[in-house]
Short mmCIF file of C-alpha atoms in Angstrom, two decimals:
data_model
loop_
_atom_site.label_atom_id
_atom_site.label_comp_id
_atom_site.label_asym_id
_atom_site.label_seq_id
_atom_site.Cartn_x
_atom_site.Cartn_y
_atom_site.Cartn_z
CA MET F 1 -44.44 -15.12 -3.71
CA ASN F 2 -40.94 -14.06 -4.69
CA ALA F 3 -38.20 -16.61 -5.32
CA PRO F 4 -34.76 -16.10 -3.76
CA VAL F 5 -31.79 -15.19 -5.94
CA PRO F 6 -29.82 -18.36 -6.74
CA ARG F 7 -26.47 -18.50 -4.96
CA ALA F 8 -24.48 -18.96 -8.19
CA LEU F 9 -26.20 -15.96 -9.79
CA ALA F 10 -25.58 -13.83 -6.69
CA SER F 11 -21.89 -14.75 -6.88
CA GLN F 12 -21.77 -13.83 -10.56
CA LEU F 13 -23.46 -10.50 -9.91
CA ASP F 14 -21.02 -9.74 -7.10
CA ALA F 15 -18.11 -10.49 -9.43
CA LEU F 16 -19.63 -8.36 -12.20
CA THR F 17 -20.22 -5.47 -9.79
CA ALA F 18 -16.65 -5.71 -8.49
CA LEU F 19 -15.31 -5.68 -12.04
CA LEU F 20 -17.27 -2.59 -13.02
CA ASP F 21 -16.84 -0.68 -9.75
CA GLY F 22 -13.15 -1.50 -9.37
CA ASP F 23 -10.24 0.30 -10.98
CA HIS F 24 -9.91 -2.12 -13.87
CA SER F 25 -8.42 0.06 -16.57
CA LEU F 26 -7.82 -3.06 -18.64
CA LEU F 27 -11.50 -3.19 -19.60
CA THR F 28 -12.25 -1.36 -22.83
CA GLU F 29 -14.95 1.27 -22.97
CA ASP F 30 -17.20 -1.04 -24.97
CA GLN F 31 -16.70 -3.88 -22.49
CA ARG F 32 -17.41 -1.62 -19.54
CA ARG F 33 -20.47 -0.14 -21.26
CA SER F 34 -21.96 -3.53 -22.15
CA GLY F 35 -21.15 -4.86 -18.68
CA THR F 36 -22.84 -1.89 -17.04
CA THR F 37 -25.94 -2.39 -19.20
CA LEU F 38 -26.01 -6.07 -18.29
CA LYS F 39 -25.63 -5.31 -14.59
CA GLU F 40 -28.41 -2.72 -14.61
CA GLN F 41 -30.72 -4.98 -16.59
CA SER F 42 -30.04 -7.89 -14.23
CA GLU F 43 -30.75 -5.76 -11.17
CA PHE F 44 -33.94 -4.39 -12.76
CA ARG F 45 -35.15 -7.91 -13.50
CA LEU F 46 -34.35 -9.23 -10.01
CA HIS F 47 -36.27 -6.39 -8.39
CA ARG F 48 -39.38 -6.95 -10.52
CA SER F 49 -41.22 -10.12 -9.46
CA MET F 50 -38.91 -13.07 -9.56
CA ALA F 51 -42.02 -15.18 -9.11
CA HIS F 52 -43.09 -14.52 -12.70
CA THR F 53 -41.36 -16.14 -15.65
CA THR F 54 -41.42 -14.13 -18.88
CA VAL F 55 -41.61 -16.07 -22.15
CA GLY F 56 -41.31 -14.35 -25.52
CA LEU F 57 -42.45 -15.67 -28.89
CA PHE F 58 -40.02 -14.42 -31.54
CA GLY F 59 -40.39 -14.96 -35.25
CA ALA F 60 -40.34 -13.54 -38.73
CA THR F 61 -43.23 -12.25 -40.75
CA GLY F 62 -45.60 -15.08 -41.65
CA SER F 63 -44.28 -17.52 -39.05
CA GLY F 64 -47.72 -17.67 -37.41
CA LYS F 65 -46.51 -16.79 -33.92
CA SER F 66 -49.55 -14.62 -33.14
CA SER F 67 -51.85 -17.50 -34.04
CA LEU F 68 -49.70 -19.80 -31.96
CA PHE F 69 -49.84 -17.28 -29.09
CA ASN F 70 -53.65 -17.38 -29.21
CA ARG F 71 -53.69 -21.19 -29.23
CA ILE F 72 -51.40 -21.38 -26.20
CA VAL F 73 -53.51 -18.82 -24.32
CA GLY F 74 -56.75 -20.40 -25.45
CA ALA F 75 -58.29 -17.12 -26.61
CA ASP F 76 -58.01 -14.74 -29.55
CA VAL F 77 -55.83 -12.15 -27.83
CA ALA F 78 -53.32 -11.22 -30.54
CA PRO F 79 -54.55 -10.03 -33.95
CA THR F 80 -53.93 -12.38 -36.87
CA GLY F 81 -54.48 -12.07 -40.60
CA VAL F 82 -53.01 -12.10 -44.06
CA ILE F 83 -51.74 -8.52 -43.88
CA ARG F 84 -48.01 -8.45 -43.09
CA PRO F 85 -46.91 -7.53 -40.53
CA THR F 86 -49.90 -8.16 -38.28
CA THR F 87 -48.31 -7.54 -34.88
CA PHE F 88 -47.43 -3.93 -34.11
CA LYS F 89 -47.84 -3.99 -30.34
CA VAL F 90 -46.49 -6.15 -27.54
CA SER F 91 -49.32 -8.32 -26.26
CA ALA F 92 -49.06 -10.27 -23.02
CA ALA F 93 -51.01 -13.13 -21.53
CA LEU F 94 -50.72 -13.08 -17.75
CA TRP F 95 -51.11 -15.90 -15.31
CA HIS F 96 -51.14 -14.91 -11.61
CA GLU F 97 -51.87 -11.19 -11.71
CA ALA F 98 -50.56 -10.27 -8.24
CA GLY F 99 -47.16 -8.54 -8.20
CA ALA F 100 -46.76 -8.40 -11.98
CA SER F 101 -47.44 -4.70 -12.61
CA GLU F 102 -43.85 -3.44 -12.23
CA LEU F 103 -42.54 -6.23 -14.43
CA LEU F 104 -45.12 -5.46 -17.12
CA ASP F 105 -44.18 -1.77 -16.97
CA TRP F 106 -40.49 -2.63 -17.33
CA LEU F 107 -41.29 -4.82 -20.34
CA ALA F 108 -43.38 -1.95 -21.77
CA VAL F 109 -46.31 -4.22 -22.61
CA ASP F 110 -49.08 -2.54 -24.58
CA GLU F 111 -51.93 -4.99 -23.98
CA VAL F 112 -52.39 -7.48 -21.13
CA TYR F 113 -54.83 -10.37 -21.09
CA VAL F 114 -55.32 -12.20 -17.79
CA ALA F 115 -55.32 -15.84 -18.82
CA GLY F 116 -55.31 -17.61 -15.48
CA SER F 117 -54.04 -17.78 -11.92
CA GLU F 118 -51.27 -20.37 -12.04
CA PRO F 119 -48.40 -20.64 -12.66
CA ALA F 120 -46.89 -17.13 -12.47
CA LEU F 121 -46.23 -16.55 -16.17
CA ILE F 122 -46.12 -13.72 -18.67
CA LEU F 123 -46.31 -14.90 -22.28
CA LEU F 124 -45.41 -12.22 -24.84
CA ASP F 125 -46.35 -11.95 -28.49
CA LEU F 126 -43.75 -9.72 -30.12
CA PRO F 127 -43.61 -7.81 -33.40
CA ASP F 128 -41.88 -9.45 -36.35
CA PHE F 129 -38.13 -8.89 -36.20
CA ASP F 130 -37.99 -8.52 -40.02
CA SER F 131 -40.80 -5.98 -40.11
CA VAL F 132 -40.56 -3.07 -42.51
CA ALA F 133 -41.39 -0.89 -39.51
CA LEU F 134 -38.05 -0.11 -37.86
CA GLU F 135 -39.70 0.53 -34.50
CA ASN F 136 -40.81 -3.11 -34.46
CA ARG F 137 -37.20 -4.25 -34.87
CA ALA F 138 -36.18 -1.96 -31.99
CA VAL F 139 -38.85 -3.51 -29.73
CA VAL F 140 -37.62 -7.01 -30.55
CA ASP F 141 -33.98 -6.02 -29.94
CA ARG F 142 -34.94 -4.66 -26.52
CA LEU F 143 -37.12 -7.52 -25.35
CA VAL F 144 -34.83 -10.27 -26.58
CA GLY F 145 -32.50 -9.31 -23.76
CA GLN F 146 -35.25 -8.85 -21.17
CA VAL F 147 -37.38 -11.97 -21.39
CA ASP F 148 -36.39 -15.07 -19.46
CA VAL F 149 -37.28 -17.72 -22.04
CA LEU F 150 -36.77 -17.41 -25.79
CA VAL F 151 -39.16 -19.27 -28.08
CA TRP F 152 -38.04 -19.11 -31.71
CA VAL F 153 -41.01 -19.66 -34.02
CA VAL F 154 -40.19 -20.62 -37.62
CA GLU F 155 -42.21 -22.11 -40.45
CA ARG F 156 -41.50 -24.70 -43.10
CA GLN F 157 -40.16 -22.34 -45.77
CA LYS F 158 -38.08 -19.88 -43.73
CA TYR F 159 -36.75 -22.08 -40.92
CA ALA F 160 -33.17 -21.49 -42.16
CA ASP F 161 -33.62 -17.75 -42.75
CA ARG F 162 -30.24 -16.03 -42.46
CA VAL F 163 -31.50 -13.01 -40.53
CA ILE F 164 -33.06 -14.86 -37.61
CA HIS F 165 -30.08 -17.19 -37.24
CA GLN F 166 -27.31 -14.65 -37.80
CA ASP F 167 -28.82 -11.72 -35.92
CA TYR F 168 -30.66 -13.49 -33.10
CA ILE F 169 -30.42 -17.24 -32.59
CA ARG F 170 -26.65 -17.63 -32.94
CA PRO F 171 -25.67 -14.57 -30.82
CA LEU F 172 -28.08 -15.78 -28.10
CA SER F 173 -27.00 -19.42 -28.21
CA HIS F 174 -25.45 -19.05 -24.73
CA ARG F 175 -29.02 -19.05 -23.39
CA ALA F 176 -29.65 -22.58 -24.64
CA SER F 177 -30.99 -23.70 -21.25
CA VAL F 178 -33.90 -21.23 -21.58
CA THR F 179 -34.49 -21.56 -25.31
CA LEU F 180 -37.18 -23.46 -27.20
CA ALA F 181 -37.66 -23.85 -30.95
CA VAL F 182 -41.03 -24.23 -32.66
CA LEU F 183 -41.65 -25.39 -36.22
CA ASN F 184 -45.09 -24.05 -37.09
CA GLN F 185 -47.43 -24.93 -39.97
CA ILE F 186 -46.56 -28.62 -39.99
CA ASP F 187 -50.09 -29.28 -41.22
CA LEU F 188 -48.88 -28.09 -44.61
CA LEU F 189 -46.18 -30.78 -44.74
CA SER F 190 -46.39 -34.44 -45.63
CA PRO F 191 -45.02 -36.94 -43.09
CA ASP F 192 -41.79 -37.23 -45.07
CA GLY F 193 -41.67 -33.48 -45.46
CA ARG F 194 -42.03 -33.01 -41.70
CA LYS F 195 -39.15 -35.38 -41.10
CA THR F 196 -36.95 -33.61 -43.64
CA VAL F 197 -37.72 -30.10 -42.41
CA LEU F 198 -37.32 -31.06 -38.74
CA GLN F 199 -33.98 -32.67 -39.50
CA GLY F 200 -32.86 -29.56 -41.38
CA LEU F 201 -34.01 -27.28 -38.56
CA ARG F 202 -32.21 -29.32 -35.92
CA GLN F 203 -29.02 -29.26 -37.98
CA THR F 204 -29.27 -25.51 -38.47
CA LEU F 205 -29.79 -25.01 -34.74
CA ALA F 206 -26.84 -27.30 -34.01
CA ASP F 207 -24.70 -25.15 -36.30
CA ASP F 208 -25.81 -22.18 -34.18
CA GLY F 209 -24.67 -23.95 -31.00
CA LEU F 210 -28.13 -25.12 -29.96
CA ASP F 211 -27.84 -28.84 -30.62
CA LYS F 212 -29.62 -29.72 -27.35
CA VAL F 213 -32.53 -27.30 -27.70
CA GLU F 214 -35.95 -28.97 -27.75
CA VAL F 215 -37.84 -28.52 -31.03
CA PHE F 216 -41.66 -28.59 -31.04
CA PRO F 217 -43.44 -29.33 -34.33
CA VAL F 218 -46.86 -27.63 -34.11
CA SER F 219 -49.72 -26.36 -36.16
CA ALA F 220 -51.43 -23.22 -34.92
CA PHE F 221 -54.23 -23.96 -37.40
CA THR F 222 -55.06 -27.53 -36.29
CA GLU F 223 -53.53 -27.12 -32.79
CA GLU F 224 -51.41 -30.23 -33.36
CA GLY F 225 -48.45 -30.16 -30.96
CA VAL F 226 -49.73 -27.04 -29.16
CA PRO F 227 -50.68 -28.88 -25.93
CA ALA F 228 -47.14 -30.26 -25.63
CA LEU F 229 -45.67 -26.79 -26.14
CA ARG F 230 -48.11 -25.26 -23.64
CA LYS F 231 -47.25 -27.96 -21.10
CA LYS F 232 -43.53 -27.28 -21.55
CA ILE F 233 -43.95 -23.52 -21.07
CA MET F 234 -46.10 -24.02 -17.98
CA ALA F 235 -43.57 -26.46 -16.53
CA ILE F 236 -40.77 -23.94 -17.02
CA ALA F 237 -42.83 -21.28 -15.26
CA GLN F 238 -43.69 -23.69 -12.46
CA ARG F 239 -40.01 -24.42 -11.76
CA ARG F 240 -39.19 -20.69 -11.57
CA GLN F 241 -35.56 -21.29 -12.56
CA ALA F 242 -35.54 -19.56 -15.94
CA ILE F 243 -34.86 -16.10 -14.49
CA GLY F 244 -31.65 -17.20 -12.83
CA GLN F 245 -30.60 -19.29 -15.83
CA HIS F 246 -31.23 -16.39 -18.20
CA LEU F 247 -29.28 -13.81 -16.19
CA SER F 248 -26.53 -16.26 -15.28
CA ALA F 249 -26.04 -17.18 -18.93
CA ASP F 250 -25.88 -13.52 -19.98
CA ILE F 251 -23.27 -12.67 -17.33
CA ALA F 252 -21.23 -15.78 -18.17
CA GLN F 253 -21.37 -14.92 -21.86
CA TRP F 254 -20.17 -11.36 -21.22
CA ALA F 255 -17.29 -12.55 -19.03
CA GLY F 256 -16.34 -15.24 -21.54
CA GLN F 257 -16.39 -12.73 -24.37
CA VAL F 258 -14.07 -10.38 -22.47
CA LEU F 259 -11.70 -13.28 -21.75
CA ASP F 260 -11.76 -14.32 -25.40
CA GLU F 261 -11.17 -10.79 -26.65
CA ALA F 262 -8.24 -10.48 -24.26
CA GLY F 263 -6.83 -13.89 -25.19
CA LEU F 264 -6.95 -15.08 -21.58
CA ALA F 265 -9.57 -17.79 -21.87
CA GLY F 266 -8.20 -20.96 -20.26
CA GLY F 267 -4.59 -21.51 -19.26
CA ALA F 268 -2.81 -21.07 -15.97
CA PRO F 269 -2.44 -17.71 -14.20
CA LEU F 270 0.53 -15.60 -15.22
CA SER F 271 3.68 -15.62 -13.15
CA SER F 272 3.70 -13.20 -10.25
CA GLY F 273 6.42 -11.10 -11.85
CA PRO F 274 10.09 -11.31 -12.84
CA SER F 275 11.91 -14.45 -11.75
CA ALA F 276 15.05 -14.36 -9.60
CA ALA F 277 17.19 -15.13 -12.65
CA GLN F 278 15.55 -12.36 -14.68
CA ILE F 279 16.06 -9.87 -11.85
CA ALA F 280 19.72 -10.92 -11.50
CA ASP F 281 20.34 -10.42 -15.23
CA PHE F 282 18.51 -7.10 -15.13
CA ARG F 283 20.51 -5.98 -12.11
CA ARG F 284 23.78 -6.66 -13.92
CA ALA F 285 22.55 -4.73 -16.94
CA VAL F 286 21.48 -1.77 -14.78
CA CYS F 287 24.78 -1.72 -12.88
CA GLU F 288 26.62 -1.68 -16.18
CA ALA F 289 24.36 0.98 -17.66
CA VAL F 290 24.70 3.39 -14.73
CA GLY F 291 28.43 2.68 -14.36
CA VAL F 292 28.58 1.17 -10.88
CA ALA F 293 32.04 -0.31 -11.53
CA ALA F 294 33.36 2.99 -12.89
CA TRP F 295 31.84 4.79 -9.90
CA GLY F 296 33.52 2.36 -7.50
CA LYS F 297 36.79 2.98 -9.30
CA ASN F 298 36.25 6.72 -8.89
CA VAL F 299 35.59 6.27 -5.16
CA ALA F 300 38.85 4.33 -4.87
CA GLU F 301 40.73 6.99 -6.84
CA VAL F 302 39.36 9.78 -4.63
CA TYR F 303 40.32 7.87 -1.50
CA ARG F 304 43.79 7.14 -2.85
CA LYS F 305 44.39 10.78 -3.76
CA TRP F 306 43.15 12.03 -0.42
CA SER F 307 45.33 9.47 1.31
CA ALA F 308 48.35 10.53 -0.74
CA GLN F 309 47.69 14.19 0.03
CA SER F 310 47.54 13.46 3.76
CA THR F 311 50.37 10.96 4.12
CA GLY F 312 52.61 11.60 1.10
CA TRP F 313 55.96 13.42 1.07
CA MET F 314 54.98 16.97 1.82
CA PRO F 315 56.98 18.78 -0.90
CA LEU F 316 55.56 16.44 -3.53
CA SER F 317 52.02 16.79 -2.14
CA TRP F 318 52.40 20.55 -2.28
CA LEU F 319 53.59 20.44 -5.89
CA CYS F 320 50.69 18.14 -6.87
CA ARG F 321 48.18 20.49 -5.29
CA ARG F 322 49.67 23.57 -6.93
CA PHE F 323 50.62 22.03 -10.25
CA PRO F 324 48.41 18.97 -10.90
CA CYS F 325 49.79 18.55 -14.42
CA LEU F 326 53.19 17.68 -12.97
CA CYS F 327 51.64 14.68 -11.21
CA GLY F 328 49.51 13.57 -14.15
CA HIS F 329 46.12 13.96 -12.44
CA ARG F 330 43.63 16.46 -11.14
CA VAL F 331 43.39 16.76 -7.38
CA VAL F 332 39.78 16.61 -6.21
CA THR F 333 40.21 18.96 -3.27
CA GLU F 334 43.09 20.97 -2.01
CA THR F 335 43.09 19.10 1.25
CA ALA F 336 41.23 15.95 2.22
CA PRO F 337 38.05 16.91 4.12
CA ASN F 338 36.99 15.22 7.32
CA THR F 339 33.90 13.81 5.56
CA SER F 340 32.59 14.05 2.03
CA THR F 341 30.45 12.11 -0.44
CA VAL F 342 31.08 10.80 -3.91
CA SER F 343 27.83 10.79 -5.88
CA LEU F 344 26.89 8.36 -8.61
CA PRO F 345 26.96 10.41 -11.81
CA SER F 346 23.87 10.65 -13.99
CA PRO F 347 23.82 8.04 -16.75
CA THR F 348 25.29 9.15 -20.03
CA ALA F 349 23.16 9.16 -23.15
CA GLU F 350 24.60 5.77 -24.01
CA GLY F 351 24.00 4.51 -20.48
CA ARG F 352 20.41 5.79 -20.45
CA ALA F 353 19.77 4.06 -23.77
CA ALA F 354 21.18 0.83 -22.37
CA LEU F 355 19.01 1.29 -19.28
CA GLN F 356 15.88 1.70 -21.39
CA ILE F 357 16.75 -1.38 -23.43
CA ALA F 358 17.26 -3.44 -20.26
CA VAL F 359 13.96 -2.28 -18.78
CA ARG F 360 12.05 -2.95 -21.99
CA ARG F 361 13.60 -6.41 -22.23
CA LEU F 362 12.55 -7.25 -18.66
CA ALA F 363 9.05 -5.85 -19.23
CA ALA F 364 8.74 -7.97 -22.38
CA GLN F 365 9.84 -11.09 -20.48
CA VAL F 366 7.35 -10.45 -17.68
CA SER F 367 4.57 -9.66 -20.16
CA VAL F 368 4.75 -13.05 -21.87
CA GLY F 369 1.21 -14.38 -21.81
CA ILE F 370 -0.39 -10.96 -21.37
CA PRO F 371 -2.50 -10.11 -24.42
CA SER F 372 -1.25 -7.19 -26.49
CA GLY F 373 -4.33 -5.11 -25.70
CA TRP F 374 -3.71 -5.43 -21.98
CA ARG F 375 0.08 -5.29 -22.32
CA ASP F 376 -0.27 -1.71 -23.52
CA ALA F 377 -1.79 -0.83 -20.14
CA ALA F 378 1.31 -2.10 -18.32
CA PRO F 379 4.03 0.39 -17.32
CA GLY F 380 6.10 1.43 -20.33
CA GLY F 381 9.79 0.60 -20.51
CA ASP F 382 10.82 4.24 -20.97
CA ASP F 383 8.72 5.37 -18.01
CA LEU F 384 10.22 2.67 -15.80
CA ALA F 385 13.72 3.55 -17.01
CA ASN F 386 13.20 7.23 -16.21
CA GLY F 387 11.88 6.35 -12.76
CA LEU F 388 14.86 4.09 -12.15
CA ALA F 389 17.35 6.74 -13.27
CA GLY F 390 15.67 9.29 -11.00
CA ALA F 391 15.79 6.93 -8.03
CA LEU F 392 19.52 6.33 -8.56
CA ALA F 393 20.29 10.03 -8.91
CA ASP F 394 20.76 10.48 -5.15
CA THR F 395 23.10 7.51 -4.75
CA ALA F 396 26.24 8.69 -2.94
CA TYR F 397 29.05 7.14 -0.93
CA PRO F 398 30.34 8.90 2.20
CA LEU F 399 34.13 9.15 2.52
CA SER F 400 35.86 10.16 5.75
CA THR F 401 39.47 10.50 6.86
CA SER F 402 41.18 7.44 8.30
CA TRP F 403 42.91 7.56 11.65
CA TRP F 404 46.24 6.55 10.17
CA TRP F 405 46.16 9.58 7.86
CA ARG F 406 46.75 11.77 10.90
CA LEU F 407 49.65 9.56 11.98
CA GLY F 408 51.13 9.65 8.50
CA LYS F 409 50.76 13.40 8.30
CA PHE F 410 52.42 13.81 11.70
CA LEU F 411 55.35 11.60 10.68
CA GLN F 412 55.71 13.47 7.36
CA GLN F 413 55.71 16.77 9.22
CA LEU F 414 58.28 15.40 11.65
CA ALA F 415 60.49 14.18 8.78
CA LEU F 416 60.24 17.56 7.07
CA LEU F 417 61.06 19.30 10.34
CA VAL F 418 64.16 17.12 10.83
CA ALA F 419 65.32 17.86 7.30
CA LEU F 420 64.72 21.58 7.81
CA VAL F 421 66.67 21.50 11.09
CA GLY F 422 69.63 20.02 9.24
CA VAL F 423 69.38 22.64 6.50
CA GLY F 424 68.87 25.42 9.04
CA TRP F 425 71.93 24.31 11.00
CA TYR F 426 74.09 24.57 7.90
CA LEU F 427 72.51 27.89 6.98
CA VAL F 428 73.15 29.42 10.42
CA ALA F 429 76.72 28.16 10.39
CA TRP F 430 77.31 29.69 6.95
CA VAL F 431 75.76 33.05 7.91
CA THR F 432 77.77 33.39 11.11
CA GLN F 433 80.95 32.55 9.24
CA ALA F 434 80.17 35.06 6.50
CA LEU F 435 79.42 37.81 9.01
CA HIS F 436 82.48 36.95 11.14
CA LEU F 437 80.25 36.17 14.06
CA PRO F 438 80.98 33.53 16.61
CA GLU F 439 80.93 30.29 14.70
CA VAL F 440 78.22 27.70 15.24
CA PRO F 441 79.97 24.39 15.70
CA ILE F 442 79.10 21.51 13.34
CA THR F 443 78.85 18.43 15.50
CA LYS F 444 79.91 15.14 13.95
CA ILE F 445 79.10 11.53 14.68
CA GLU F 446 81.52 8.94 13.38
CA GLY F 447 82.85 11.63 11.07
CA TRP F 448 79.43 12.48 9.70
CA PRO F 449 78.12 16.02 10.28
CA VAL F 450 74.96 15.96 12.35
CA PRO F 451 73.20 18.58 10.16
CA LEU F 452 73.85 16.40 7.14
CA LEU F 453 72.55 13.35 8.95
CA LEU F 454 69.44 15.26 9.97
CA PHE F 455 68.84 16.46 6.44
CA LEU F 456 69.38 13.04 4.93
CA ALA F 457 67.19 11.37 7.55
CA GLY F 458 64.33 13.80 7.00
CA ALA F 459 64.70 13.90 3.23
CA LEU F 460 64.78 10.12 2.91
CA ALA F 461 62.18 9.38 5.58
CA GLY F 462 59.51 11.46 3.79
CA PRO F 463 59.48 9.48 0.52
CA VAL F 464 59.96 6.18 2.34
CA LEU F 465 57.02 6.93 4.65
CA GLY F 466 55.00 8.16 1.67
CA GLY F 467 55.65 4.91 -0.20
CA GLY F 468 54.66 2.85 2.81
CA PHE F 469 51.49 4.80 3.41
CA ARG F 470 50.71 4.62 -0.30
CA ILE F 471 50.44 0.85 0.13
CA PHE F 472 48.00 1.37 2.98
CA GLY F 473 46.15 3.89 0.82
CA ALA F 474 45.87 1.37 -2.02
CA LEU F 475 44.52 -1.26 0.37
CA GLY F 476 42.03 1.26 1.79
CA ALA F 477 41.01 2.34 -1.71
CA TRP F 478 40.41 -1.31 -2.68
CA TRP F 479 38.29 -1.84 0.43
CA HIS F 480 36.27 1.35 -0.13
CA ARG F 481 35.75 0.46 -3.77
CA ARG F 482 34.29 -2.92 -2.86
CA PHE F 483 32.18 -1.38 -0.10
CA ALA F 484 30.97 1.45 -2.37
CA GLU F 485 30.06 -0.94 -5.19
CA SER F 486 28.24 -3.18 -2.71
CA ALA F 487 26.33 -0.19 -1.36
CA ALA F 488 25.54 0.95 -4.90
CA ARG F 489 24.22 -2.49 -5.82
CA LYS F 490 22.00 -2.46 -2.74
CA HIS F 491 20.71 0.94 -3.81
CA VAL F 492 20.20 -0.41 -7.33
CA ASP F 493 18.31 -3.39 -5.88
CA ALA F 494 16.03 -1.09 -3.90
CA ALA F 495 15.46 1.16 -6.91
CA ILE F 496 14.78 -1.83 -9.18
CA LYS F 497 12.28 -3.23 -6.71
CA ALA F 498 10.45 0.07 -6.23
CA GLN F 499 10.64 1.50 -9.74
CA VAL F 500 10.54 -1.58 -11.98
CA VAL F 501 9.73 -4.89 -10.30
CA ALA F 502 6.86 -3.60 -8.15
CA PRO F 503 5.06 -1.87 -11.07
CA LEU F 504 5.52 -4.94 -13.27
CA GLN F 505 4.28 -7.24 -10.50
CA ALA F 506 1.30 -4.95 -9.96
CA SER F 507 0.54 -5.05 -13.69
CA VAL F 508 0.68 -8.85 -13.81
CA GLU F 509 -1.34 -9.13 -10.61
CA GLN F 510 -3.95 -6.79 -12.07
CA VAL F 511 -4.32 -9.08 -15.07
CA ASN F 512 -4.51 -12.15 -12.83
CA GLN F 513 -7.09 -10.57 -10.56
CA LEU F 514 -9.16 -9.42 -13.51
CA ARG F 515 -9.07 -12.87 -15.08
CA LYS F 516 -9.98 -14.43 -11.74
CA ALA F 517 -12.95 -12.08 -11.39
CA LEU F 518 -14.04 -12.77 -14.98
CA GLN F 519 -13.79 -16.51 -14.42
CA LYS F 520 -15.90 -16.11 -11.29
CA ALA F 521 -18.48 -14.17 -13.29
CA GLN F 522 -18.35 -16.87 -15.96
CA ARG F 523 -18.98 -19.70 -13.50
CA GLN F 524 -22.67 -20.62 -13.64
#
């Protein structure tokens, strides 16, 4: 005779279990602790006779709940008297004895009276919550979360008592569907007094969030109203829905409280991460911070210098290599290598600061709507900036010699050789003349000495060729600069995605998933 777990409650328990078992670092320790207690208590209750409904009578000293308990049961089970407090133990009246032992043990009932066979019900008479005995208060605090149905018993003079409303009724108002209110000792009130007190009690309950809770005016002394209350309790037990309603309300209240504390109750889910416009602005800021444009300019300068070294006028190239100050620049390498790389330099202190500012700005934009408590769990701007800087540290652009450099170098060597032949011709002719050796004839063309023509041709061809190839070098440097900057931006895009966007998206998704799970747990 065990009722199945309601589908909605099973779904809530699954969501609660997933929240507590998952890696949800956004939950505080207190939230996780209270959620774990709720989960364990729910599982304990579901594994201990779902056929039986537990109903607890809660009240202050002098409310007459023990007398009322006896009238509902129809026997003098609980002790009553003028000594306060009277109730020190948890007494239970049991209907349908089979299968109730584990549940009674879990409730830690001291005395059990078998009152009948149907319906499956355990009615509890609890100690006074305002008892001078602290252990009584502890028993009430424990059982108020364990029983399925709460019956608040008040009397004509203390129905608005601050303690019962502030410490118990109001905090447990989420269990309105399994809550009853009883105004006892109405036999001591006049008809007008009953009306006034009942109206005041209903207003006080409404202020607590229990405006729809049914209020039973009774007299445990004359038994007026007791049959109606007994009938209501028996009907609740007969339906066997209070267990699910009780646990479902507790889980929903916990989930709602977490959502409220986080500031995520209601509203649409957060965006999935940075927008395209935000990423574009961030990309520009990163490129500026790490000096992509300056790096591209450096790539172009290296290419231009290597091109000039390979294709420039050879005497001038030699002077620039040996005496860089004469040419106004520092030569990167003595000769242009076949292949080499130009690495993106590490950001300067100013660039790193700008990078951190850009990352923090993007993180702040993405975190709009995330509560401050959960925003602290998102990746920090400085951490993201350091990761981004590290990812960009290996950015390099490969440079290799161009085919026309070899042609230019060959032509420059040929021009130099022609000029040297002209000079050598004159030198040999002068030496032979000085040593009275057979003279070396100086051939002329149109009256111009051939050695002079050779020298002039070689001497003029070198600078002219160098100037022409310098134009090609400038065009090549421009092309490599654009290509290098494009490659750097692609590398920046990849680094941004891996080091910044992905962690931020994961953080937002974690919040969305947690809110979704909490809303599922809240759905009764």
